[in-house]
Coordinates of C-alpha atoms in Angstrom, one line a residue:
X9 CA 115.4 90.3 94.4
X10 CA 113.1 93.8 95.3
X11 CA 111.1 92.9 92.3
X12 CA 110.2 89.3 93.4
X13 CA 109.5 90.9 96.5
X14 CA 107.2 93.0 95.7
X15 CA 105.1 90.2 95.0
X16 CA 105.7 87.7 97.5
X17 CA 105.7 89.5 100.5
X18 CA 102.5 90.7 100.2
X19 CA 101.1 87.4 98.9
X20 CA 102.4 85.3 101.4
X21 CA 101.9 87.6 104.0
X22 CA 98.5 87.2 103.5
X23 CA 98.4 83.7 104.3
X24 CA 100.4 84.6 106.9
X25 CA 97.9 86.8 108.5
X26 CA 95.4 83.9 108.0
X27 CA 97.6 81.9 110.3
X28 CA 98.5 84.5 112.8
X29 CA 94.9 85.2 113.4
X30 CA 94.3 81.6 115.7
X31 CA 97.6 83.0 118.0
X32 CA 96.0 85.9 119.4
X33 CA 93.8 89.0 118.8
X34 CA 94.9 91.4 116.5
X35 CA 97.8 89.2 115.6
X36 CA 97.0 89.0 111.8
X37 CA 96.3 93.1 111.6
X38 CA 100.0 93.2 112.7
X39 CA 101.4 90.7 110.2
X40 CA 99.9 92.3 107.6
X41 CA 101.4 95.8 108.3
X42 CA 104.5 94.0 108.4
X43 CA 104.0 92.3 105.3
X44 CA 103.3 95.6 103.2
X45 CA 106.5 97.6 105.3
X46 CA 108.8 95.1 104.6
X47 CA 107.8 95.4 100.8
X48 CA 108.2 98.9 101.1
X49 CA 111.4 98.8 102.4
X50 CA 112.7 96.0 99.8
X51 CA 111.4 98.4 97.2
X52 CA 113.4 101.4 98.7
X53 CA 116.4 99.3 98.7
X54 CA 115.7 98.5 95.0
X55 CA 115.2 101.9 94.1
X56 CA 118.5 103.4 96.3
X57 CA 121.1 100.7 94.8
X58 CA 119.0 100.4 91.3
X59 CA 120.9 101.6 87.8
X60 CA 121.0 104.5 86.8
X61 CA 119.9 103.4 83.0
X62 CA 116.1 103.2 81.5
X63 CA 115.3 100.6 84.5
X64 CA 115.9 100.9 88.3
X65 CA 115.6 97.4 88.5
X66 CA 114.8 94.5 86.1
X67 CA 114.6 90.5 86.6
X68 CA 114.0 88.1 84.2
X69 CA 113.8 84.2 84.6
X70 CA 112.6 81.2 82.7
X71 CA 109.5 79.7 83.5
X72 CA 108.0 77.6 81.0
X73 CA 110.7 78.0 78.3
X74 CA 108.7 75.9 75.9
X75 CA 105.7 77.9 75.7
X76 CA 107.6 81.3 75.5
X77 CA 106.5 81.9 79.0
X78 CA 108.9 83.7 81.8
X79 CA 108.5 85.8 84.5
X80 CA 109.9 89.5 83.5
X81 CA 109.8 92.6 85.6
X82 CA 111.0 95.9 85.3
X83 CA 111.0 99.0 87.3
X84 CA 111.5 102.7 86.4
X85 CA 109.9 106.3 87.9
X86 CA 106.9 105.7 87.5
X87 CA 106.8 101.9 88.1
X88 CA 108.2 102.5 91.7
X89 CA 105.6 105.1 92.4
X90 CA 103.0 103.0 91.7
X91 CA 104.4 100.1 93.7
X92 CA 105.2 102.9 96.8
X93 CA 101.3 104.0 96.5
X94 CA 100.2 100.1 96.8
X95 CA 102.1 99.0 99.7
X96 CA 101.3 102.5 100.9
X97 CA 97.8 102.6 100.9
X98 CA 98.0 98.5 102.0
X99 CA 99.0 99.5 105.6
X100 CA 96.6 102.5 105.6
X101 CA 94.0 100.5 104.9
X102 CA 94.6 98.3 108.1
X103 CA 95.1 100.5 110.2
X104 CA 91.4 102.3 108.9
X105 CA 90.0 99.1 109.8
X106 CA 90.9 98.4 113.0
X107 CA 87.0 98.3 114.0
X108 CA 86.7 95.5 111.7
X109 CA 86.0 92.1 113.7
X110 CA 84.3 89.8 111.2
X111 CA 86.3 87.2 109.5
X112 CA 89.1 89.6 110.2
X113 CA 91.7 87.2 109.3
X114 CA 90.6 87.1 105.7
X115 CA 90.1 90.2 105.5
X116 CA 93.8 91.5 106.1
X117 CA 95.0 88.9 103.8
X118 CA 92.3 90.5 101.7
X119 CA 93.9 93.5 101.3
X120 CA 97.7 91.9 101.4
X121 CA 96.6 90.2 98.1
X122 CA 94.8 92.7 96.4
X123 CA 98.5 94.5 97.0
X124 CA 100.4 91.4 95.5
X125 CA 98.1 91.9 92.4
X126 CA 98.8 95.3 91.7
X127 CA 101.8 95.0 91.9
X128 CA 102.3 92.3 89.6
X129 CA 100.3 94.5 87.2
X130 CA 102.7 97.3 87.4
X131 CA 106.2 95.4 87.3
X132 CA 105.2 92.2 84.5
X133 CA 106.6 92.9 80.9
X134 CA 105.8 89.3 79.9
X135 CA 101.9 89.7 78.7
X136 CA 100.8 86.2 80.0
X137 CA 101.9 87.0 83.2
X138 CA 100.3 90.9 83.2
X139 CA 97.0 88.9 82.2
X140 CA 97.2 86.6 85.2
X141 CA 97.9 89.1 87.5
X142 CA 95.4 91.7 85.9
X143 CA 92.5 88.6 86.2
X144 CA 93.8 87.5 89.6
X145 CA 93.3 91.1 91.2
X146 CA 89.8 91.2 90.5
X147 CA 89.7 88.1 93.2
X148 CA 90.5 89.5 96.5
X149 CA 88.6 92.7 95.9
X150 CA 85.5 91.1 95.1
X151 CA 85.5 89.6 98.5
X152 CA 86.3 92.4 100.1
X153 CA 83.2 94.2 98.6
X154 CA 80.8 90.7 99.1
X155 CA 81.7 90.1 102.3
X156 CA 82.7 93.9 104.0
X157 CA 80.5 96.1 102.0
X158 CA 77.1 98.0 103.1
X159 CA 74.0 97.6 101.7
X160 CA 73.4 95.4 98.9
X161 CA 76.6 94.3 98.5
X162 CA 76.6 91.0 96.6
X163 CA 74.6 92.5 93.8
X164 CA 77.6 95.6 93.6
X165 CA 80.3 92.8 93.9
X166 CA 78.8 90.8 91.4
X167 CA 78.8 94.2 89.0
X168 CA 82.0 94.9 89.6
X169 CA 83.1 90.9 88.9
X170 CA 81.3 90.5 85.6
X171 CA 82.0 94.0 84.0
X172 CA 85.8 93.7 84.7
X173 CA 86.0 89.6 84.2
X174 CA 84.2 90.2 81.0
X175 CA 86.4 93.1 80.0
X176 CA 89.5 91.0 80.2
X177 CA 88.5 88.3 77.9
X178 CA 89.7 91.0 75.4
X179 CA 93.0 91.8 76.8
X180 CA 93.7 87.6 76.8
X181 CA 92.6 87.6 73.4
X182 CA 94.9 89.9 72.1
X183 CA 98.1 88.4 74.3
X184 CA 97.1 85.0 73.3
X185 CA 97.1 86.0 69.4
X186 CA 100.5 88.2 70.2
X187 CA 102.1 84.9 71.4
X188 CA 100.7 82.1 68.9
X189 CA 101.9 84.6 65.9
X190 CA 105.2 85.1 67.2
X191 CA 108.2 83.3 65.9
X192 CA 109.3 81.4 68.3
X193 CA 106.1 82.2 70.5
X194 CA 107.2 84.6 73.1
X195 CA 104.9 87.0 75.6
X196 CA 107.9 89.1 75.8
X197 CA 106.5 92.9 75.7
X198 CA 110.1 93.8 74.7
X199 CA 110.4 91.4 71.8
X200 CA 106.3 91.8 70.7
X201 CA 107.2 95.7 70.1
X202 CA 110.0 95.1 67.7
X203 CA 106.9 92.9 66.0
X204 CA 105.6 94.0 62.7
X205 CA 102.1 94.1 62.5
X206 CA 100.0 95.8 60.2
X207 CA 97.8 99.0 60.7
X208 CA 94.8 97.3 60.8
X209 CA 95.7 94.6 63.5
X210 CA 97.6 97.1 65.6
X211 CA 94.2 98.6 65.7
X212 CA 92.5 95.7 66.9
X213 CA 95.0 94.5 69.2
X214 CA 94.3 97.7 71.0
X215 CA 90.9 97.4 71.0
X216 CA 91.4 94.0 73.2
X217 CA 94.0 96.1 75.1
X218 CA 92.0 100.0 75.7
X219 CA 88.6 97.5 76.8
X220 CA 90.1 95.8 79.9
X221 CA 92.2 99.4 80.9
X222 CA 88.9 101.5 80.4
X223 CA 86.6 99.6 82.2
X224 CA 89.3 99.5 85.0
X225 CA 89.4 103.1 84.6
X226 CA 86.8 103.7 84.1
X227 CA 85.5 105.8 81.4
X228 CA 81.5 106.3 79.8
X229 CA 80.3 103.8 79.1
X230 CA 82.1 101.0 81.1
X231 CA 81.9 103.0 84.4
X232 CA 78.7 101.3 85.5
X233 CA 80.1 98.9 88.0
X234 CA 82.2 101.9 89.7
X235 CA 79.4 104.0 91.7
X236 CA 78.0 100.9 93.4
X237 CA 81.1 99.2 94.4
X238 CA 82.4 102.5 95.9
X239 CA 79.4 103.2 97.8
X240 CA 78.8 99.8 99.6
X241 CA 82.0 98.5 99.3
X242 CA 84.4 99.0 103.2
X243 CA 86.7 101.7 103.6
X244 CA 89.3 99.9 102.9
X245 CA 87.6 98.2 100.1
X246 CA 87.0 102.7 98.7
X247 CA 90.9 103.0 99.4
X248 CA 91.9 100.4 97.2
X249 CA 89.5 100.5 94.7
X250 CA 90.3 104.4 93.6
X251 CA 93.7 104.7 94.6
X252 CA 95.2 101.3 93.5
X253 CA 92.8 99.7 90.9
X254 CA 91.7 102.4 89.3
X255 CA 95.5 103.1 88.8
X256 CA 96.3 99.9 86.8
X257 CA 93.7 100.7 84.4
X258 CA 95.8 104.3 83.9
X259 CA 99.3 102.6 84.1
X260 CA 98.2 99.8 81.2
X261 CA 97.2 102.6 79.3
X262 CA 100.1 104.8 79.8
X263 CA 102.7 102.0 79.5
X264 CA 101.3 99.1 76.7
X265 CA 99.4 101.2 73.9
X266 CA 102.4 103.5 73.1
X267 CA 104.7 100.6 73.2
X268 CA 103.2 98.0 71.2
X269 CA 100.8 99.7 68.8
X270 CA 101.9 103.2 68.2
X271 CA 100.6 103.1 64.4
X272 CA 96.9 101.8 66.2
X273 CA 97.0 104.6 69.1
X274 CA 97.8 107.7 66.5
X275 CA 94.8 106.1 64.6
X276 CA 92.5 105.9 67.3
X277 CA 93.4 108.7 69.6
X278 CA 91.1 111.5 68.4
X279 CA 88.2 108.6 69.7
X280 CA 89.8 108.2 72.6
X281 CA 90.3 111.9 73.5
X282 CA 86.4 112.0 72.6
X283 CA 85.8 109.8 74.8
X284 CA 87.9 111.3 77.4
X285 CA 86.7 115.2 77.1
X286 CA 82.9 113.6 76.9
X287 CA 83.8 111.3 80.4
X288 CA 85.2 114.3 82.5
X289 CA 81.8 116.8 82.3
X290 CA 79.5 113.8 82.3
X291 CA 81.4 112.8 85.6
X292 CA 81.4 116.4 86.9
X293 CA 77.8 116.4 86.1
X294 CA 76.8 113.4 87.5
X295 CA 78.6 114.1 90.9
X296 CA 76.7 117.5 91.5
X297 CA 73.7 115.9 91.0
X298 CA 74.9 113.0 94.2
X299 CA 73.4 113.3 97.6
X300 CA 75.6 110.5 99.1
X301 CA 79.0 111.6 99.7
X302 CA 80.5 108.3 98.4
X303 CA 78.8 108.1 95.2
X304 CA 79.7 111.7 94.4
X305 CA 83.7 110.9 95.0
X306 CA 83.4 107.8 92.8
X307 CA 81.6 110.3 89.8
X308 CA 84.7 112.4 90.2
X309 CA 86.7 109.5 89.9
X310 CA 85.6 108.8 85.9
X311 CA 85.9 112.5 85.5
X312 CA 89.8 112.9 86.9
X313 CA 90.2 109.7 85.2
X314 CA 89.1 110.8 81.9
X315 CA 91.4 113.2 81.9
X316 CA 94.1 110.8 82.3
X317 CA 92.4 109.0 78.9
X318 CA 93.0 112.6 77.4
X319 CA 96.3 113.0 78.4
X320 CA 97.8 109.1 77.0
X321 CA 96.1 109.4 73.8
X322 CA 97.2 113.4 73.3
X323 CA 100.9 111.4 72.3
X324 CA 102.8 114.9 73.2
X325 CA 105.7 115.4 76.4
X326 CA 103.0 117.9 78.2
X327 CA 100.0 115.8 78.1
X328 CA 101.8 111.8 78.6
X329 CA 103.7 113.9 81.7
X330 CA 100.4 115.5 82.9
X331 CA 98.6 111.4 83.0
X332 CA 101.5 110.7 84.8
X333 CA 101.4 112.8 87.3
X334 CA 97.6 112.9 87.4
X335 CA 97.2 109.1 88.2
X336 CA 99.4 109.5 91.1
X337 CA 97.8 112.5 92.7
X338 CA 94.5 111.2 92.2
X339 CA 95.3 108.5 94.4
X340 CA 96.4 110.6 97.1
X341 CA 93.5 113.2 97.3
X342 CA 90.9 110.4 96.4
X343 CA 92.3 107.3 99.1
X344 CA 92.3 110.5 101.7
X345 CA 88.7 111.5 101.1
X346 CA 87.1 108.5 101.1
X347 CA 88.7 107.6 104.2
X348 CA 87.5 110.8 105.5
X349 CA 84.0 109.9 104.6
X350 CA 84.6 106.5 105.8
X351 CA 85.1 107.9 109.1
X352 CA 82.4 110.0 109.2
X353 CA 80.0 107.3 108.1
X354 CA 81.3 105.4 111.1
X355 CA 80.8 107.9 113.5
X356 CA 77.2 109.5 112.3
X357 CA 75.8 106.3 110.4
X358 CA 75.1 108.2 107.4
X359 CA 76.6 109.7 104.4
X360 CA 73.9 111.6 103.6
X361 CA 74.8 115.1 102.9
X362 CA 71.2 116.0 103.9
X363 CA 71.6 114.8 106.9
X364 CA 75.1 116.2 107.8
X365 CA 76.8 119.6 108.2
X366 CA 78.5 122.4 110.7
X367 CA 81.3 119.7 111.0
X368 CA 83.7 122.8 111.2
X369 CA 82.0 124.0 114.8
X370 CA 81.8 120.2 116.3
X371 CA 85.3 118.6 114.7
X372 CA 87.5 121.0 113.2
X373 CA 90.3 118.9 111.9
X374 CA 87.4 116.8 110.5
X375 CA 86.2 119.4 108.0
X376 CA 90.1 120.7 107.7
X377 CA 90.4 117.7 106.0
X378 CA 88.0 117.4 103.5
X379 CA 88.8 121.2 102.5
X380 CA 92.3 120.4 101.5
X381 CA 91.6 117.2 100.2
X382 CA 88.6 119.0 98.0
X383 CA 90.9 121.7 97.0
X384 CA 93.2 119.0 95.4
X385 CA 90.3 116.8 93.8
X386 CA 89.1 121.0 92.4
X387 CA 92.9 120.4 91.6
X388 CA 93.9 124.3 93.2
X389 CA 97.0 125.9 92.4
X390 CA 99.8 124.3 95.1
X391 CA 98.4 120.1 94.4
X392 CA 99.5 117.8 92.3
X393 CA 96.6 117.3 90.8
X394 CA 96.6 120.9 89.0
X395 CA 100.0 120.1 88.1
X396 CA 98.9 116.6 86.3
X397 CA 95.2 118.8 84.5
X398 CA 97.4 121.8 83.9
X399 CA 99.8 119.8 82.0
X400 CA 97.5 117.5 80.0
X401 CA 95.4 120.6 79.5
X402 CA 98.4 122.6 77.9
X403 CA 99.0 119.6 75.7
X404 CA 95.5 119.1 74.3
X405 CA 95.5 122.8 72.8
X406 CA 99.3 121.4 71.1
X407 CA 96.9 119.0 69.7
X408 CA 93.3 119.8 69.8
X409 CA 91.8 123.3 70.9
X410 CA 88.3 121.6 71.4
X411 CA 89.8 119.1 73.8
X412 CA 91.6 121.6 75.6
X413 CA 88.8 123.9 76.0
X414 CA 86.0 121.2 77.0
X415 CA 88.5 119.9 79.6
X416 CA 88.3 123.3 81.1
X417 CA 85.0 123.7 81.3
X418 CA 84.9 120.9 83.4
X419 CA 86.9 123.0 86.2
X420 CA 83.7 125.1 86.5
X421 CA 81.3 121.8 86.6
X422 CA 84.1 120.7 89.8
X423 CA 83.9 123.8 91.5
X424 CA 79.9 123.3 92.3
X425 CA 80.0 119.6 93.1
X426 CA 82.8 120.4 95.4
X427 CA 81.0 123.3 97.0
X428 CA 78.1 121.3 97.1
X429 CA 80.5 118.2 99.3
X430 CA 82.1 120.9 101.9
X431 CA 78.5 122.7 101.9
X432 CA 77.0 120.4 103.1
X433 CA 79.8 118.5 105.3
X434 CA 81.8 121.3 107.2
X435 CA 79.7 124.8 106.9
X436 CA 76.3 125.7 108.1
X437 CA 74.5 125.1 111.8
X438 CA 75.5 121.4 112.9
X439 CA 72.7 118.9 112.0
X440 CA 71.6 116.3 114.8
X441 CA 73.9 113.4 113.0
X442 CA 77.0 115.6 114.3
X443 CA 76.2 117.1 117.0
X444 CA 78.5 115.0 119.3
X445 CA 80.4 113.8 116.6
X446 CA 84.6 113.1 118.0
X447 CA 87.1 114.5 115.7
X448 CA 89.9 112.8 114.0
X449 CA 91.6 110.4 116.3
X450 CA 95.7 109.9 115.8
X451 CA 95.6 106.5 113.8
X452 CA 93.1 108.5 111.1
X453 CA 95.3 111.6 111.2
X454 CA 98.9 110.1 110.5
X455 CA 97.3 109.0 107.0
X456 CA 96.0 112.3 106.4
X457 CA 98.9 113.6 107.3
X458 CA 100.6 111.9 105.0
X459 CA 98.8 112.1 102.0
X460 CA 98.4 115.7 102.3
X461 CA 101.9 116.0 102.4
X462 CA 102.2 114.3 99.5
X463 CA 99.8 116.0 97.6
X464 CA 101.2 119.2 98.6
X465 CA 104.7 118.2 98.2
X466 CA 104.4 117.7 94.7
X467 CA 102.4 120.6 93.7
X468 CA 104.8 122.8 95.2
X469 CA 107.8 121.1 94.1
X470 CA 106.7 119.6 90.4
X471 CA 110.0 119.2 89.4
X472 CA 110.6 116.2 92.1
X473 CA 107.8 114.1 90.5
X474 CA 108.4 114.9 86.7
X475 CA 111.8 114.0 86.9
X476 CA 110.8 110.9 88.8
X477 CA 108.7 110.0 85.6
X478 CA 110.8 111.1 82.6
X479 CA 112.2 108.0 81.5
X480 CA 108.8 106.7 81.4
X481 CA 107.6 109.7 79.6
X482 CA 110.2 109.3 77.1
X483 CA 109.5 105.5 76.5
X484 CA 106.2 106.1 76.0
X485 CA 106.6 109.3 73.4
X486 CA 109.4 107.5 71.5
X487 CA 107.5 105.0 69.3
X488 CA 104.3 108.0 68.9
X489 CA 107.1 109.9 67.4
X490 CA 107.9 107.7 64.4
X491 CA 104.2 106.8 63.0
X492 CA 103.4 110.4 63.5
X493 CA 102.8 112.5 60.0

């Protein structure tokens, strides 16, 4: 039962918080929290009385038996610690917004849905009902960029619908094939690996697959729609977007490829880490080049990304370990500074670096913040994220020198957008937009707090969060071993 809940608390709290809204003022803000801590707390129980076996937790029921369709979860390391960052970042993101007053109601059920979505991404093992959750999450984060964002807004929302909308056509391709050539038709992910298809439509099949999860990503080319909805999408909407979607583009990589087309991921991976090495200097180039603080965090975004790309498709223990560990500390170092900058913008108006700077004389814990939260995106010795790059790094040069050494390279390119971000944020005589601007208030700092902790935590203590993720490492690397040469 922590599995179903982990999608209908969140779901129906949403409606909830539509309802609660007409009984008094902040009433649905309040639901909502309570929606996401009771999902939290039903996933703690599943994870404190789960087995001790490949899977925490599993569940699987009948739904429409005649068409091969049922609902399946399942739940190990690294399922729960996606599902812990997406209830996580659910309450932080209401408690950002509390300054949020139009059609707040929808709003917080918003967010409560975009939650359910994810989290029927991470837990389905039946493909039908990944598809419908990967389509259906697209839904409330579209209206949270159309109707919350900044500046052109529709047109960004719009971006974001058709790019992703369009990029799953290929994932329901591929499911619906997998079913209708199955005999008896089944959408089982379980029974569809034991399948044997040939080279050829393994490769294919992954194609459908790799173009929904990179464009979620994303990756060059399909990481058009990412700068704009970043930069006018809410806080909240930021949050979400790089810490939980972006994440279920990295999790369907990590978890489907390896499992249902290893023959069609050994073929393709030298494209794929190509395409990965070529994504993390483009997007360390394109954020020095960013004068708005937003857009630059969403260029370094495709770049940490990327090297999650690199780190699936290297098919060794160092490198699947590293994109494990490199999803989840990108969404700690990237929710915290784009709520950082959210902050700011709400305080100065702008996010113009131009027009800000000496935030270390007028709000110190301000420009504390974005230094530790910049040291983890430069991933520095003592984060997770240099554990996840280290790792994936030492497993490209088991594979491919080249891949190894361009992904280093693109530590230099991070050190001068990130100089460039606390530049012209914290140092230097305070500009006019910060002269009286107030530093961090207590509902801002728990979050940052907390994340930090987090991302400290687990640099310090790697250990904690690799042995969180090994039986999902090992699933992954199992099948990669047998079609390699």
């Amino acid at each position: 039962m922590a599995l179903i809940a982990q999608l209908l608390l969140p779901f129906f709290g949403g409606f909830a918080a539509l309802l609660a809204a007409r009984t008094g003022r902040d009433r649905e803000r309040w639901v909502a929290i309570a929606a996401m801590g009771a999902t939290l707390v039903a996933l703690l129980a599943g994870v404190v009385f789960g087995d001790d076996g490949r899977w925490l937790a599993f569940y699987r029921a009948d739904w429409a038996p005649s068409f091969g369709i049922q609902v399946l979860l399942a739940m190990d390391g690294l399922t729960a610690a996606m599902l812990a960052i997406s209830s996580g970042l659910g309450i932080i993101s209401v408690f950002i917004s509390w300054h949020v007053t139009h059609r707040s109601a929808l709003f917080h059920a918003a967010i409560c849905w975009t939650v359910a979505a994810a989290n029927g991404v991470f837990l389905s093992f039946d493909l039908l009902i990944f598809a419908f959750f990967w389509e259906l999450m697209i839904v409330p984060a579209f209206l949270l960029i159309a109707l919350w964002g900044h500046g052109d807004r529709e047109a960004a929302a719009i971006k974001f619908l058709v790019f992703n909308a369009v990029a799953g056509l290929g994932l329901l391709a591929a499911v619906f094939w997998m079913g209708a050539t199955s005999d008896p038709v089944t959408f089982d992910a379980f029974v569809l690996a034991e399948s044997d298809y040939s080279k050829t439509a393994q490769i294919l099949l992954l194609l459908g697959f790799a173009l929904a999860f990179m464009v979620k990503l994303p990756v060059p080319p399909f990481h058009a729609w990412l700068p704009d909805a970043h930069t006018q999408a809410p806080t909240a909407g930021s949050i979400l977007l790089a810490g939980l979607l972006l994440k279920t583009g990295a999790y369907g990589l990590f978890r489907f490829p390896p499992m249902l087309f290893p023959e069609g991921l050994t073929a393709l991976a030298g494209w794929g880490m190509a395409l990965g090495a070529f994504g993390v200097v483009y997007g360390g180039i394109l954020a020095c080049g960013q004068t708005d603080a937003k857009r630059l965090v969403a260029y370094t975004s495709v770049a940490h990304m990327s090297i999650v790309l690199m780190g699936v498709c290297g098919g060794v223990h160092f490198a699947l370990v590293g994109a494990g560990v490199e999803m989840i500390a990108h969404a700690f170092s990237s929710s915290a500074l784009f709520l950082l900058i959210g902050a700011l913008q709400h305080r100065t108006g702008t996010r113009d670096l131009r027009e800000l700077g000496g935030l270390q004389k007028t709000a110190p814990a301000f420009a504390t913040s974005f230094a530790l939260f910049f040291a983890a995106a430069l991933a520095m010795p003592g984060t997770a994220n240099f554990l996840g790059e280290a790792l994936v790094i030492t497993g490209m040069f088991q594979v491919n020198w080249i891949f190894a050494a361009i992904a280093l390279v693109s530590l230099v390119v991070s050190v001068v957008y990130a100089t460039r971000l606390i530049g012209g944020i914290a140092f230097g005589a305070p500009k006019p937009a910060v002269q009286n601007v107030p530093d961090l208030h207590r509902y801002e700092l728990w979050p940052i707090a907390i994340l930090g902790l987090c991302a400290l935590v687990f640099g310090l203590f790697p250990q904690l969060l690799i042995g969180w993720l090994w039986t999902a490492v090992e699933a992954a690397l199992e099948p990669l071993i047998v079609v390699q040469p």
